[in-house]
PDB file of C-alpha atoms and ligand atoms in Angstrom:
ATOM      1  CA  MET A  10     -21.392 -15.419 -14.448  1.00  0.00           C
ATOM      2  CA  ARG A  11     -20.897 -12.135 -12.644  1.00  0.00           C
ATOM      3  CA  TRP A  12     -24.161 -10.652 -11.697  1.00  0.00           C
ATOM      4  CA  SER A  13     -25.074  -6.885 -13.495  1.00  0.00           C
ATOM      5  CA  GLU A  14     -24.590  -3.741 -11.419  1.00  0.00           C
ATOM      6  CA  ARG A  15     -29.180  -3.942 -11.746  1.00  0.00           C
ATOM      7  CA  GLN A  16     -29.363  -7.246 -10.354  1.00  0.00           C
ATOM      8  CA  LEU A  17     -26.846  -6.063  -7.234  1.00  0.00           C
ATOM      9  CA  ALA A  18     -28.625  -3.272  -6.547  1.00  0.00           C
ATOM     10  CA  MET A  19     -32.029  -5.631  -6.338  1.00  0.00           C
ATOM     11  CA  LEU A  20     -30.306  -7.846  -4.188  1.00  0.00           C
ATOM     12  CA  ARG A  21     -29.041  -4.997  -1.887  1.00  0.00           C
ATOM     13  CA  GLU A  22     -32.724  -3.785  -1.858  1.00  0.00           C
ATOM     14  CA  MET A  23     -33.568  -6.612  -0.236  1.00  0.00           C
ATOM     15  CA  GLY A  24     -30.559  -7.109   2.264  1.00  0.00           C
ATOM     16  CA  ILE A  25     -29.241  -9.773   0.223  1.00  0.00           C
ATOM     17  CA  PRO A  26     -25.280  -9.538   0.486  1.00  0.00           C
ATOM     18  CA  PRO A  27     -24.254 -10.455  -3.103  1.00  0.00           C
ATOM     19  CA  PHE A  28     -21.660 -12.933  -2.239  1.00  0.00           C
ATOM     20  CA  TRP A  29     -24.413 -15.361  -0.846  1.00  0.00           C
ATOM     21  CA  PRO A  30     -24.381 -18.624  -2.485  1.00  0.00           C
ATOM     22  CA  GLN A  31     -27.356 -19.442  -4.858  1.00  0.00           C
ATOM     23  CA  ALA A  32     -29.790 -21.959  -3.917  1.00  0.00           C
ATOM     24  CA  ARG A  33     -30.387 -23.217  -7.322  1.00  0.00           C
ATOM     25  CA  ALA A  34     -26.836 -24.543  -8.956  1.00  0.00           C
ATOM     26  CA  ASP A  35     -28.101 -24.682 -12.460  1.00  0.00           C
ATOM     27  CA  ALA A  36     -29.679 -21.026 -12.369  1.00  0.00           C
ATOM     28  CA  GLU A  37     -28.221 -17.624 -11.584  1.00  0.00           C
ATOM     29  CA  PRO A  38     -30.374 -15.166 -10.303  1.00  0.00           C
ATOM     30  CA  GLY A  39     -32.180 -13.050 -12.917  1.00  0.00           C
ATOM     31  CA  ALA A  40     -31.244 -15.640 -15.572  1.00  0.00           C
ATOM     32  CA  PRO A  41     -33.795 -16.913 -17.867  1.00  0.00           C
ATOM     33  CA  VAL A  42     -36.200 -19.453 -16.543  1.00  0.00           C
ATOM     34  CA  ALA A  43     -37.307 -22.329 -18.734  1.00  0.00           C
ATOM     35  CA  VAL A  44     -40.899 -21.827 -17.473  1.00  0.00           C
ATOM     36  CA  ALA A  45     -41.799 -24.880 -19.944  1.00  0.00           C
ATOM     37  CA  GLU A  46     -39.720 -27.135 -18.141  1.00  0.00           C
ATOM     38  CA  VAL A  47     -40.670 -26.134 -14.716  1.00  0.00           C
ATOM     39  CA  ALA A  48     -44.159 -25.624 -15.333  1.00  0.00           C
ATOM     40  CA  GLN A  49     -46.740 -28.307 -13.020  1.00  0.00           C
ATOM     41  CA  VAL A  50     -50.226 -28.476 -13.203  1.00  0.00           C
ATOM     42  CA  ALA A  51     -51.179 -28.647  -9.514  1.00  0.00           C
ATOM     43  CA  THR A  52     -54.163 -29.793  -8.233  1.00  0.00           C
ATOM     44  CA  VAL A  53     -56.350 -26.896  -7.174  1.00  0.00           C
ATOM     45  CA  ALA A  54     -58.618 -25.696  -4.125  1.00  0.00           C
ATOM     46  CA  GLN A  55     -61.542 -24.846  -3.791  1.00  0.00           C
ATOM     47  CA  VAL A  56     -60.451 -21.460  -3.952  1.00  0.00           C
ATOM     48  CA  ALA A  57     -59.050 -21.695  -7.147  1.00  0.00           C
ATOM     49  CA  GLN A  58     -61.822 -23.364  -8.980  1.00  0.00           C
ATOM     50  CA  LEU A  59     -63.820 -20.395  -7.536  1.00  0.00           C
ATOM     51  CA  ALA A  60     -61.120 -18.121  -8.834  1.00  0.00           C
ATOM     52  CA  GLU A  61     -61.803 -18.752 -12.429  1.00  0.00           C
ATOM     53  CA  ARG A  62     -62.866 -15.649 -14.323  1.00  0.00           C
ATOM     54  CA  THR A  63     -66.816 -14.966 -13.556  1.00  0.00           C
ATOM     55  CA  PRO A  64     -69.297 -12.737 -14.741  1.00  0.00           C
ATOM     56  CA  PRO A  65     -69.758  -9.420 -13.515  1.00  0.00           C
ATOM     57  CA  PRO A  66     -70.723  -8.695  -9.792  1.00  0.00           C
ATOM     58  CA  VAL A  67     -74.744  -8.823  -9.469  1.00  0.00           C
ATOM     59  CA  GLU A  68     -76.689  -6.361  -8.369  1.00  0.00           C
ATOM     60  CA  ARG A  69     -77.962  -7.896  -5.158  1.00  0.00           C
ATOM     61  CA  PRO A  70     -74.964  -8.574  -2.586  1.00  0.00           C
ATOM     62  CA  GLY A  71     -75.613 -10.800  -0.242  1.00  0.00           C
ATOM     63  CA  ARG A  72     -74.493 -11.545   3.352  1.00  0.00           C
ATOM     64  CA  PRO A  73     -72.678 -15.312   4.101  1.00  0.00           C
ATOM     65  CA  THR A  74     -73.534 -14.830   7.565  1.00  0.00           C
ATOM     66  CA  ALA A  75     -76.878 -16.144   8.901  1.00  0.00           C
ATOM     67  CA  ALA A  76     -76.595 -15.272  12.925  1.00  0.00           C
ATOM     68  CA  PRO A  77     -75.324 -11.619  12.369  1.00  0.00           C
ATOM     69  CA  THR A  78     -76.323 -10.643  16.068  1.00  0.00           C
ATOM     70  CA  ALA A  79     -75.714 -13.761  18.163  1.00  0.00           C
ATOM     71  CA  VAL A  80     -72.133 -13.323  19.073  1.00  0.00           C
ATOM     72  CA  PRO A  81     -70.143 -10.067  20.289  1.00  0.00           C
ATOM     73  CA  SER A  82     -66.682  -9.869  18.885  1.00  0.00           C
ATOM     74  CA  GLY A  83     -63.380  -7.853  19.212  1.00  0.00           C
ATOM     75  CA  GLY A  84     -64.076  -5.083  21.478  1.00  0.00           C
ATOM     76  CA  ALA A  85     -67.918  -5.988  22.908  1.00  0.00           C
ATOM     77  CA  ALA A  86     -65.847  -9.675  23.616  1.00  0.00           C
ATOM     78  CA  ALA A  87     -63.448  -7.737  25.636  1.00  0.00           C
ATOM     79  CA  ALA A  88     -65.840  -5.796  27.498  1.00  0.00           C
ATOM     80  CA  LEU A  89     -67.827  -8.806  28.240  1.00  0.00           C
ATOM     81  CA  ALA A  90     -64.834 -10.802  29.610  1.00  0.00           C
ATOM     82  CA  SER A  91     -63.772  -7.623  31.641  1.00  0.00           C
ATOM     83  CA  ARG A  92     -66.916  -8.125  33.722  1.00  0.00           C
ATOM     84  CA  GLY A  93     -66.920 -12.180  33.601  1.00  0.00           C
ATOM     85  CA  VAL A  94     -69.237 -12.624  30.904  1.00  0.00           C
ATOM     86  CA  ALA A  95     -67.923 -15.131  29.150  1.00  0.00           C
ATOM     87  CA  PRO A  96     -68.830 -14.512  25.515  1.00  0.00           C
ATOM     88  CA  ALA A  97     -70.995 -17.490  23.655  1.00  0.00           C
ATOM     89  CA  PRO A  98     -69.116 -19.318  21.120  1.00  0.00           C
ATOM     90  CA  ALA A  99     -69.346 -18.018  17.599  1.00  0.00           C
ATOM     91  CA  PRO A 100     -72.113 -20.054  15.121  1.00  0.00           C
ATOM     92  CA  VAL A 101     -70.381 -21.849  12.649  1.00  0.00           C
ATOM     93  CA  VAL A 102     -72.116 -21.214   9.451  1.00  0.00           C
ATOM     94  CA  THR A 103     -71.476 -22.730   6.228  1.00  0.00           C
ATOM     95  CA  ILE A 104     -70.878 -20.309   2.921  1.00  0.00           C
ATOM     96  CA  SER A 105     -72.047 -22.951   0.408  1.00  0.00           C
ATOM     97  CA  GLN A 106     -72.378 -20.984  -2.768  1.00  0.00           C
ATOM     98  CA  PRO A 107     -69.778 -18.877  -4.600  1.00  0.00           C
ATOM     99  CA  LEU A 108     -70.049 -15.662  -4.094  1.00  0.00           C
ATOM    100  CA  THR A 109     -70.561 -12.848  -6.753  1.00  0.00           C
ATOM    101  CA  LEU A 110     -70.310  -9.726  -4.337  1.00  0.00           C
ATOM    102  CA  ASP A 111     -68.920  -6.454  -5.950  1.00  0.00           C
ATOM    103  CA  TRP A 112     -66.000  -4.885  -3.842  1.00  0.00           C
ATOM    104  CA  PRO A 113     -67.888  -2.489  -1.478  1.00  0.00           C
ATOM    105  CA  ALA A 114     -70.402  -5.864  -0.394  1.00  0.00           C
ATOM    106  CA  LEU A 115     -67.567  -8.065  -0.525  1.00  0.00           C
ATOM    107  CA  ARG A 116     -65.823  -5.784   2.028  1.00  0.00           C
ATOM    108  CA  GLN A 117     -68.981  -5.521   4.158  1.00  0.00           C
ATOM    109  CA  ALA A 118     -69.725  -8.934   4.318  1.00  0.00           C
ATOM    110  CA  VAL A 119     -66.210  -9.965   5.240  1.00  0.00           C
ATOM    111  CA  GLN A 120     -66.574  -6.915   7.961  1.00  0.00           C
ATOM    112  CA  ALA A 121     -69.960  -8.487   9.549  1.00  0.00           C
ATOM    113  CA  CYS A 122     -68.791 -12.062   9.300  1.00  0.00           C
ATOM    114  CA  GLN A 123     -69.118 -14.656  12.422  1.00  0.00           C
ATOM    115  CA  ALA A 124     -68.832 -17.639  10.490  1.00  0.00           C
ATOM    116  CA  CYS A 125     -66.419 -19.038  12.540  1.00  0.00           C
ATOM    117  CA  GLY A 126     -65.235 -18.646  16.159  1.00  0.00           C
ATOM    118  CA  LEU A 127     -62.168 -16.660  15.413  1.00  0.00           C
ATOM    119  CA  SER A 128     -64.418 -13.872  14.579  1.00  0.00           C
ATOM    120  CA  ALA A 129     -64.780 -13.668  18.762  1.00  0.00           C
ATOM    121  CA  GLY A 130     -61.214 -12.847  19.089  1.00  0.00           C
ATOM    122  CA  ARG A 131     -60.622 -10.500  16.520  1.00  0.00           C
ATOM    123  CA  THR A 132     -60.195  -6.614  16.721  1.00  0.00           C
ATOM    124  CA  GLN A 133     -61.242  -6.155  13.375  1.00  0.00           C
ATOM    125  CA  THR A 134     -60.953  -8.331  10.135  1.00  0.00           C
ATOM    126  CA  VAL A 135     -58.074  -7.759   7.963  1.00  0.00           C
ATOM    127  CA  PHE A 136     -59.709  -7.495   4.325  1.00  0.00           C
ATOM    128  CA  GLY A 137     -56.797  -6.980   2.034  1.00  0.00           C
ATOM    129  CA  VAL A 138     -55.602  -4.050   0.384  1.00  0.00           C
ATOM    130  CA  GLY A 139     -54.036  -2.793  -2.970  1.00  0.00           C
ATOM    131  CA  HIS A 140     -54.650  -2.487  -6.597  1.00  0.00           C
ATOM    132  CA  GLU A 141     -58.079  -3.982  -7.570  1.00  0.00           C
ATOM    133  CA  GLN A 142     -57.262  -4.874 -11.029  1.00  0.00           C
ATOM    134  CA  ALA A 143     -53.457  -5.560  -9.957  1.00  0.00           C
ATOM    135  CA  HIS A 144     -51.585  -7.895 -12.307  1.00  0.00           C
ATOM    136  CA  TRP A 145     -49.520  -8.956  -9.095  1.00  0.00           C
ATOM    137  CA  MET A 146     -51.283 -10.909  -6.357  1.00  0.00           C
ATOM    138  CA  LEU A 147     -50.181 -11.561  -3.021  1.00  0.00           C
ATOM    139  CA  VAL A 148     -51.512 -14.158  -0.665  1.00  0.00           C
ATOM    140  CA  GLY A 149     -50.658 -14.642   2.538  1.00  0.00           C
ATOM    141  CA  GLU A 150     -51.667 -16.784   6.117  1.00  0.00           C
ATOM    142  CA  ALA A 151     -53.870 -14.819   8.660  1.00  0.00           C
ATOM    143  CA  PRO A 152     -53.299 -11.678  10.304  1.00  0.00           C
ATOM    144  CA  GLY A 153     -50.878 -11.352  13.296  1.00  0.00           C
ATOM    145  CA  GLU A 154     -51.402  -9.124  16.232  1.00  0.00           C
ATOM    146  CA  GLN A 155     -50.326  -5.864  14.486  1.00  0.00           C
ATOM    147  CA  GLU A 156     -52.508  -6.656  11.604  1.00  0.00           C
ATOM    148  CA  ASP A 157     -55.533  -7.315  13.713  1.00  0.00           C
ATOM    149  CA  ARG A 158     -54.743  -4.175  15.073  1.00  0.00           C
ATOM    150  CA  GLN A 159     -54.294  -2.090  12.166  1.00  0.00           C
ATOM    151  CA  GLY A 160     -56.746  -3.836  10.227  1.00  0.00           C
ATOM    152  CA  GLU A 161     -53.904  -4.073   7.359  1.00  0.00           C
ATOM    153  CA  PRO A 162     -52.335  -7.496   6.071  1.00  0.00           C
ATOM    154  CA  PHE A 163     -47.948  -7.517   6.485  1.00  0.00           C
ATOM    155  CA  VAL A 164     -47.358  -4.446   8.663  1.00  0.00           C
ATOM    156  CA  GLY A 165     -44.618  -4.410  11.024  1.00  0.00           C
ATOM    157  CA  ARG A 166     -41.356  -5.850  10.127  1.00  0.00           C
ATOM    158  CA  ALA A 167     -42.293  -8.328   8.329  1.00  0.00           C
ATOM    159  CA  GLY A 168     -44.572  -5.663   6.480  1.00  0.00           C
ATOM    160  CA  GLN A 169     -41.077  -3.426   6.119  1.00  0.00           C
ATOM    161  CA  LEU A 170     -39.061  -6.753   4.459  1.00  0.00           C
ATOM    162  CA  LEU A 171     -42.039  -7.183   1.782  1.00  0.00           C
ATOM    163  CA  ASP A 172     -41.895  -3.710   1.004  1.00  0.00           C
ATOM    164  CA  ARG A 173     -37.998  -4.085   0.331  1.00  0.00           C
ATOM    165  CA  MET A 174     -38.598  -7.278  -1.868  1.00  0.00           C
ATOM    166  CA  LEU A 175     -41.293  -6.093  -3.841  1.00  0.00           C
ATOM    167  CA  HIS A 176     -39.183  -2.770  -4.684  1.00  0.00           C
ATOM    168  CA  ALA A 177     -36.225  -5.103  -5.307  1.00  0.00           C
ATOM    169  CA  VAL A 178     -38.722  -6.449  -8.521  1.00  0.00           C
ATOM    170  CA  GLY A 179     -40.481  -3.152  -9.340  1.00  0.00           C
ATOM    171  CA  LEU A 180     -43.282  -3.711  -7.390  1.00  0.00           C
ATOM    172  CA  THR A 181     -45.043  -1.611  -4.395  1.00  0.00           C
ATOM    173  CA  ARG A 182     -47.830  -1.341  -2.433  1.00  0.00           C
ATOM    174  CA  SER A 183     -47.698   2.475  -2.548  1.00  0.00           C
ATOM    175  CA  GLU A 184     -50.441   3.359  -4.987  1.00  0.00           C
ATOM    176  CA  ALA A 185     -49.482   2.966  -8.984  1.00  0.00           C
ATOM    177  CA  GLY A 186     -50.869   1.278 -11.753  1.00  0.00           C
ATOM    178  CA  PRO A 187     -51.807  -2.146 -11.903  1.00  0.00           C
ATOM    179  CA  GLU A 188     -48.532  -3.375 -12.939  1.00  0.00           C
ATOM    180  CA  GLN A 189     -46.387  -2.009 -10.483  1.00  0.00           C
ATOM    181  CA  GLN A 190     -49.320  -1.989  -7.453  1.00  0.00           C
ATOM    182  CA  VAL A 191     -49.881  -5.387  -5.824  1.00  0.00           C
ATOM    183  CA  TYR A 192     -52.978  -6.273  -4.215  1.00  0.00           C
ATOM    184  CA  ILE A 193     -52.673  -8.344  -0.780  1.00  0.00           C
ATOM    185  CA  ALA A 194     -54.440 -10.650   0.666  1.00  0.00           C
ATOM    186  CA  ASN A 195     -54.376 -13.382   3.259  1.00  0.00           C
ATOM    187  CA  VAL A 196     -56.304 -16.543   3.385  1.00  0.00           C
ATOM    188  CA  ILE A 197     -57.996 -16.031   6.772  1.00  0.00           C
ATOM    189  CA  LYS A 198     -58.982 -12.297   7.821  1.00  0.00           C
ATOM    190  CA  CYS A 199     -59.566 -12.825  11.227  1.00  0.00           C
ATOM    191  CA  ARG A 200     -56.515 -13.403  13.755  1.00  0.00           C
ATOM    192  CA  PRO A 201     -56.787 -16.708  14.907  1.00  0.00           C
ATOM    193  CA  PRO A 202     -55.381 -16.744  18.955  1.00  0.00           C
ATOM    194  CA  ALA A 203     -51.736 -16.809  19.840  1.00  0.00           C
ATOM    195  CA  ASN A 204     -50.986 -16.691  16.612  1.00  0.00           C
ATOM    196  CA  ARG A 205     -51.895 -20.464  15.648  1.00  0.00           C
ATOM    197  CA  ASN A 206     -52.484 -22.050  12.521  1.00  0.00           C
ATOM    198  CA  PRO A 207     -55.516 -21.965  11.046  1.00  0.00           C
ATOM    199  CA  GLN A 208     -57.822 -24.897  11.491  1.00  0.00           C
ATOM    200  CA  PRO A 209     -59.479 -26.518   8.561  1.00  0.00           C
ATOM    201  CA  ALA A 210     -62.724 -25.863   9.014  1.00  0.00           C
ATOM    202  CA  GLU A 211     -61.654 -22.001   9.586  1.00  0.00           C
ATOM    203  CA  VAL A 212     -59.936 -22.113   6.180  1.00  0.00           C
ATOM    204  CA  ALA A 213     -62.882 -23.714   4.404  1.00  0.00           C
ATOM    205  CA  GLN A 214     -65.322 -21.005   6.010  1.00  0.00           C
ATOM    206  CA  CYS A 215     -62.860 -18.165   4.657  1.00  0.00           C
ATOM    207  CA  ALA A 216     -62.058 -19.264   1.799  1.00  0.00           C
ATOM    208  CA  PRO A 217     -64.793 -17.796  -0.474  1.00  0.00           C
ATOM    209  CA  TYR A 218     -63.882 -14.583   0.532  1.00  0.00           C
ATOM    210  CA  LEU A 219     -60.235 -15.312  -1.021  1.00  0.00           C
ATOM    211  CA  ALA A 220     -61.360 -16.508  -3.847  1.00  0.00           C
ATOM    212  CA  ARG A 221     -64.004 -14.247  -4.734  1.00  0.00           C
ATOM    213  CA  GLN A 222     -60.851 -11.740  -4.332  1.00  0.00           C
ATOM    214  CA  LEU A 223     -58.753 -13.319  -6.690  1.00  0.00           C
ATOM    215  CA  ALA A 224     -61.800 -13.337  -9.491  1.00  0.00           C
ATOM    216  CA  LEU A 225     -62.083  -9.451  -8.820  1.00  0.00           C
ATOM    217  CA  VAL A 226     -58.794  -9.016  -9.333  1.00  0.00           C
ATOM    218  CA  GLN A 227     -57.924 -11.278 -11.721  1.00  0.00           C
ATOM    219  CA  PRO A 228     -54.352 -10.852 -11.230  1.00  0.00           C
ATOM    220  CA  ARG A 229     -51.768 -12.455 -13.937  1.00  0.00           C
ATOM    221  CA  ILE A 230     -49.737 -14.140 -11.159  1.00  0.00           C
ATOM    222  CA  VAL A 231     -50.113 -14.912  -7.616  1.00  0.00           C
ATOM    223  CA  LEU A 232     -47.215 -15.113  -5.073  1.00  0.00           C
ATOM    224  CA  ALA A 233     -48.116 -17.914  -2.444  1.00  0.00           C
ATOM    225  CA  MET A 234     -46.017 -16.113   0.702  1.00  0.00           C
ATOM    226  CA  GLY A 235     -45.265 -18.892   3.350  1.00  0.00           C
ATOM    227  CA  ARG A 236     -46.141 -22.822   3.507  1.00  0.00           C
ATOM    228  CA  PHE A 237     -49.816 -22.030   4.769  1.00  0.00           C
ATOM    229  CA  ALA A 238     -50.890 -19.949   2.070  1.00  0.00           C
ATOM    230  CA  ALA A 239     -49.400 -22.004  -0.532  1.00  0.00           C
ATOM    231  CA  GLN A 240     -50.705 -25.144   0.585  1.00  0.00           C
ATOM    232  CA  THR A 241     -54.165 -24.212   1.178  1.00  0.00           C
ATOM    233  CA  LEU A 242     -53.978 -22.416  -2.549  1.00  0.00           C
ATOM    234  CA  LEU A 243     -52.606 -25.481  -4.128  1.00  0.00           C
ATOM    235  CA  LYS A 244     -54.500 -28.099  -1.744  1.00  0.00           C
ATOM    236  CA  THR A 245     -51.390 -30.177  -0.806  1.00  0.00           C
ATOM    237  CA  ASP A 246     -49.837 -30.908   2.259  1.00  0.00           C
ATOM    238  CA  ALA A 247     -46.237 -31.117   0.258  1.00  0.00           C
ATOM    239  CA  PRO A 248     -43.938 -28.796   2.267  1.00  0.00           C
ATOM    240  CA  ILE A 249     -42.521 -25.600   0.407  1.00  0.00           C
ATOM    241  CA  GLY A 250     -39.249 -26.785   0.354  1.00  0.00           C
ATOM    242  CA  ARG A 251     -40.866 -28.863  -2.842  1.00  0.00           C
ATOM    243  CA  LEU A 252     -43.499 -26.352  -3.811  1.00  0.00           C
ATOM    244  CA  ARG A 253     -41.166 -23.420  -4.548  1.00  0.00           C
ATOM    245  CA  GLY A 254     -39.088 -23.407  -7.850  1.00  0.00           C
ATOM    246  CA  GLN A 255     -42.258 -24.458  -9.649  1.00  0.00           C
ATOM    247  CA  VAL A 256     -45.009 -23.077 -11.693  1.00  0.00           C
ATOM    248  CA  HIS A 257     -48.304 -24.185 -10.475  1.00  0.00           C
ATOM    249  CA  ARG A 258     -51.368 -23.128 -11.862  1.00  0.00           C
ATOM    250  CA  LEU A 259     -55.238 -22.217 -10.435  1.00  0.00           C
ATOM    251  CA  ASP A 260     -57.935 -23.211 -12.743  1.00  0.00           C
ATOM    252  CA  SER A 261     -58.340 -20.831 -14.352  1.00  0.00           C
ATOM    253  CA  GLY A 262     -54.871 -20.934 -15.408  1.00  0.00           C
ATOM    254  CA  VAL A 263     -53.065 -17.924 -13.123  1.00  0.00           C
ATOM    255  CA  PRO A 264     -49.687 -19.379 -12.620  1.00  0.00           C
ATOM    256  CA  VAL A 265     -48.330 -19.403  -8.852  1.00  0.00           C
ATOM    257  CA  ILE A 266     -45.728 -18.854  -7.590  1.00  0.00           C
ATOM    258  CA  VAL A 267     -44.665 -20.266  -3.853  1.00  0.00           C
ATOM    259  CA  THR A 268     -41.884 -18.078  -1.504  1.00  0.00           C
ATOM    260  CA  TYR A 269     -41.348 -18.148   1.750  1.00  0.00           C
ATOM    261  CA  HIS A 270     -43.419 -15.414   4.114  1.00  0.00           C
ATOM    262  CA  PRO A 271     -41.401 -12.417   5.121  1.00  0.00           C
ATOM    263  CA  ALA A 272     -42.143 -12.977   8.866  1.00  0.00           C
ATOM    264  CA  TYR A 273     -40.027 -16.651   8.287  1.00  0.00           C
ATOM    265  CA  LEU A 274     -37.349 -14.780   6.252  1.00  0.00           C
ATOM    266  CA  LEU A 275     -36.700 -12.482   9.588  1.00  0.00           C
ATOM    267  CA  ARG A 276     -35.878 -15.391  11.732  1.00  0.00           C
ATOM    268  CA  ASN A 277     -34.132 -17.340   8.947  1.00  0.00           C
ATOM    269  CA  PRO A 278     -32.230 -14.112   6.921  1.00  0.00           C
ATOM    270  CA  ALA A 279     -30.265 -16.885   4.791  1.00  0.00           C
ATOM    271  CA  ASP A 280     -33.080 -17.632   2.852  1.00  0.00           C
ATOM    272  CA  LYS A 281     -33.357 -14.126   1.284  1.00  0.00           C
ATOM    273  CA  ALA A 282     -31.790 -15.914  -1.255  1.00  0.00           C
ATOM    274  CA  LEU A 283     -34.401 -18.300  -2.139  1.00  0.00           C
ATOM    275  CA  VAL A 284     -37.033 -15.399  -1.835  1.00  0.00           C
ATOM    276  CA  TRP A 285     -34.779 -13.560  -4.910  1.00  0.00           C
ATOM    277  CA  ASP A 286     -34.561 -17.038  -7.108  1.00  0.00           C
ATOM    278  CA  ASP A 287     -38.426 -17.191  -6.226  1.00  0.00           C
ATOM    279  CA  LEU A 288     -38.829 -13.461  -7.418  1.00  0.00           C
ATOM    280  CA  CYS A 289     -36.776 -14.190 -10.198  1.00  0.00           C
ATOM    281  CA  LEU A 290     -39.005 -16.977 -11.815  1.00  0.00           C
ATOM    282  CA  ALA A 291     -42.047 -14.745 -10.934  1.00  0.00           C
ATOM    283  CA  ARG A 292     -40.792 -12.321 -13.590  1.00  0.00           C
ATOM    284  CA  GLU A 293     -39.794 -14.459 -15.831  1.00  0.00           C
ATOM    285  CA  VAL A 294     -43.366 -16.203 -15.787  1.00  0.00           C
ATOM    286  CA  MET A 295     -44.969 -12.507 -16.388  1.00  0.00           C
ATOM    287  CA  ALA A 296     -42.236 -11.779 -18.962  1.00  0.00           C
ATOM    288  CA  GLN A 297     -43.904 -14.812 -20.876  1.00  0.00           C
ATOM    289  CA  SER A 298     -47.171 -14.694 -19.868  1.00  0.00           C
ATOM    290  CA  PRO A 299     -49.593 -12.890 -22.351  1.00  0.00           C
ATOM    291  CA  MET A 300     -51.260  -9.663 -20.956  1.00  0.00           C
TER     292      MET A 300
HETATM  293  S1  LIG B  28     -62.029 -16.116   9.655  1.00  0.00           S
HETATM  294 FE1  LIG B  28     -63.172 -15.697   7.643  1.00  0.00          FE
HETATM  295  S2  LIG B  28     -64.481 -16.995   7.948  1.00  0.00           S
HETATM  296 FE2  LIG B  28     -64.004 -16.632  10.092  1.00  0.00          FE
HETATM  297  S3  LIG B  28     -65.189 -15.082  10.924  1.00  0.00           S
HETATM  298 FE3  LIG B  28     -63.244 -14.153  10.209  1.00  0.00          FE
HETATM  299  S4  LIG B  28     -63.897 -13.567   8.023  1.00  0.00           S
HETATM  300 FE4  LIG B  28     -65.481 -15.035   8.752  1.00  0.00          FE
END
């Protein structure tokens, strides 16, 4: 089947040459997807359980950290290091209860958090950005160097590619209504040293923040970007190649579509065509899901 001008325009937006082979032999990009056939209810993570629709925020926000002053972070740690003083290791404090904070309190809690050792090396936390009632929520992995510096997820070249991907399906990070403007958050809010993978204990510490963001946004669909985000949200160690092309669900019923991280696409541009398939699947799921 030939692609329409609109589909070709979207592919161009993503930087995908239209002559590239399609990843799914049985489906054209943009063709209707039989969601019921591909739907698979995945085992969900703690973050997904916590993401069920929750009651309105309570008036007394709490702080999840129990030792707020013990460890310098970011610039303070660097200043100590320049004087040859090694900062003390960050305390590990377990956030044991589902969070019920509202947006301002949640943001403050993340900014002050020292619940895991990543706090010691950060310049700043990277909370998340976007429409607080967005229909689409994107979940990435952890801040990289530029995100750590700027305090925003998906910046730099990967961020620019993400912008083009979003534009290709009528979405944006710029100010717009909740149907168009997405919300973006990472699994981990502080940059791991040398961009290493976050450790399970760090994920466990940080998970309640993402869970609360999911509960506050109440997205109609979640796009898990990259292996780490997908495996964390779906609590699986299955490779991303096996997780793509299916409709997973959080406990709340919110569909989750897995796709590649933009940073991966910069290294493997041929796989942009697969991401196009994922975005088409996500759009089809949205078209079939109730408002
Ligand atoms: S990564 Fe998460 S849990 Fe660890 S210090 Fe940062 S905000 Fe707190």
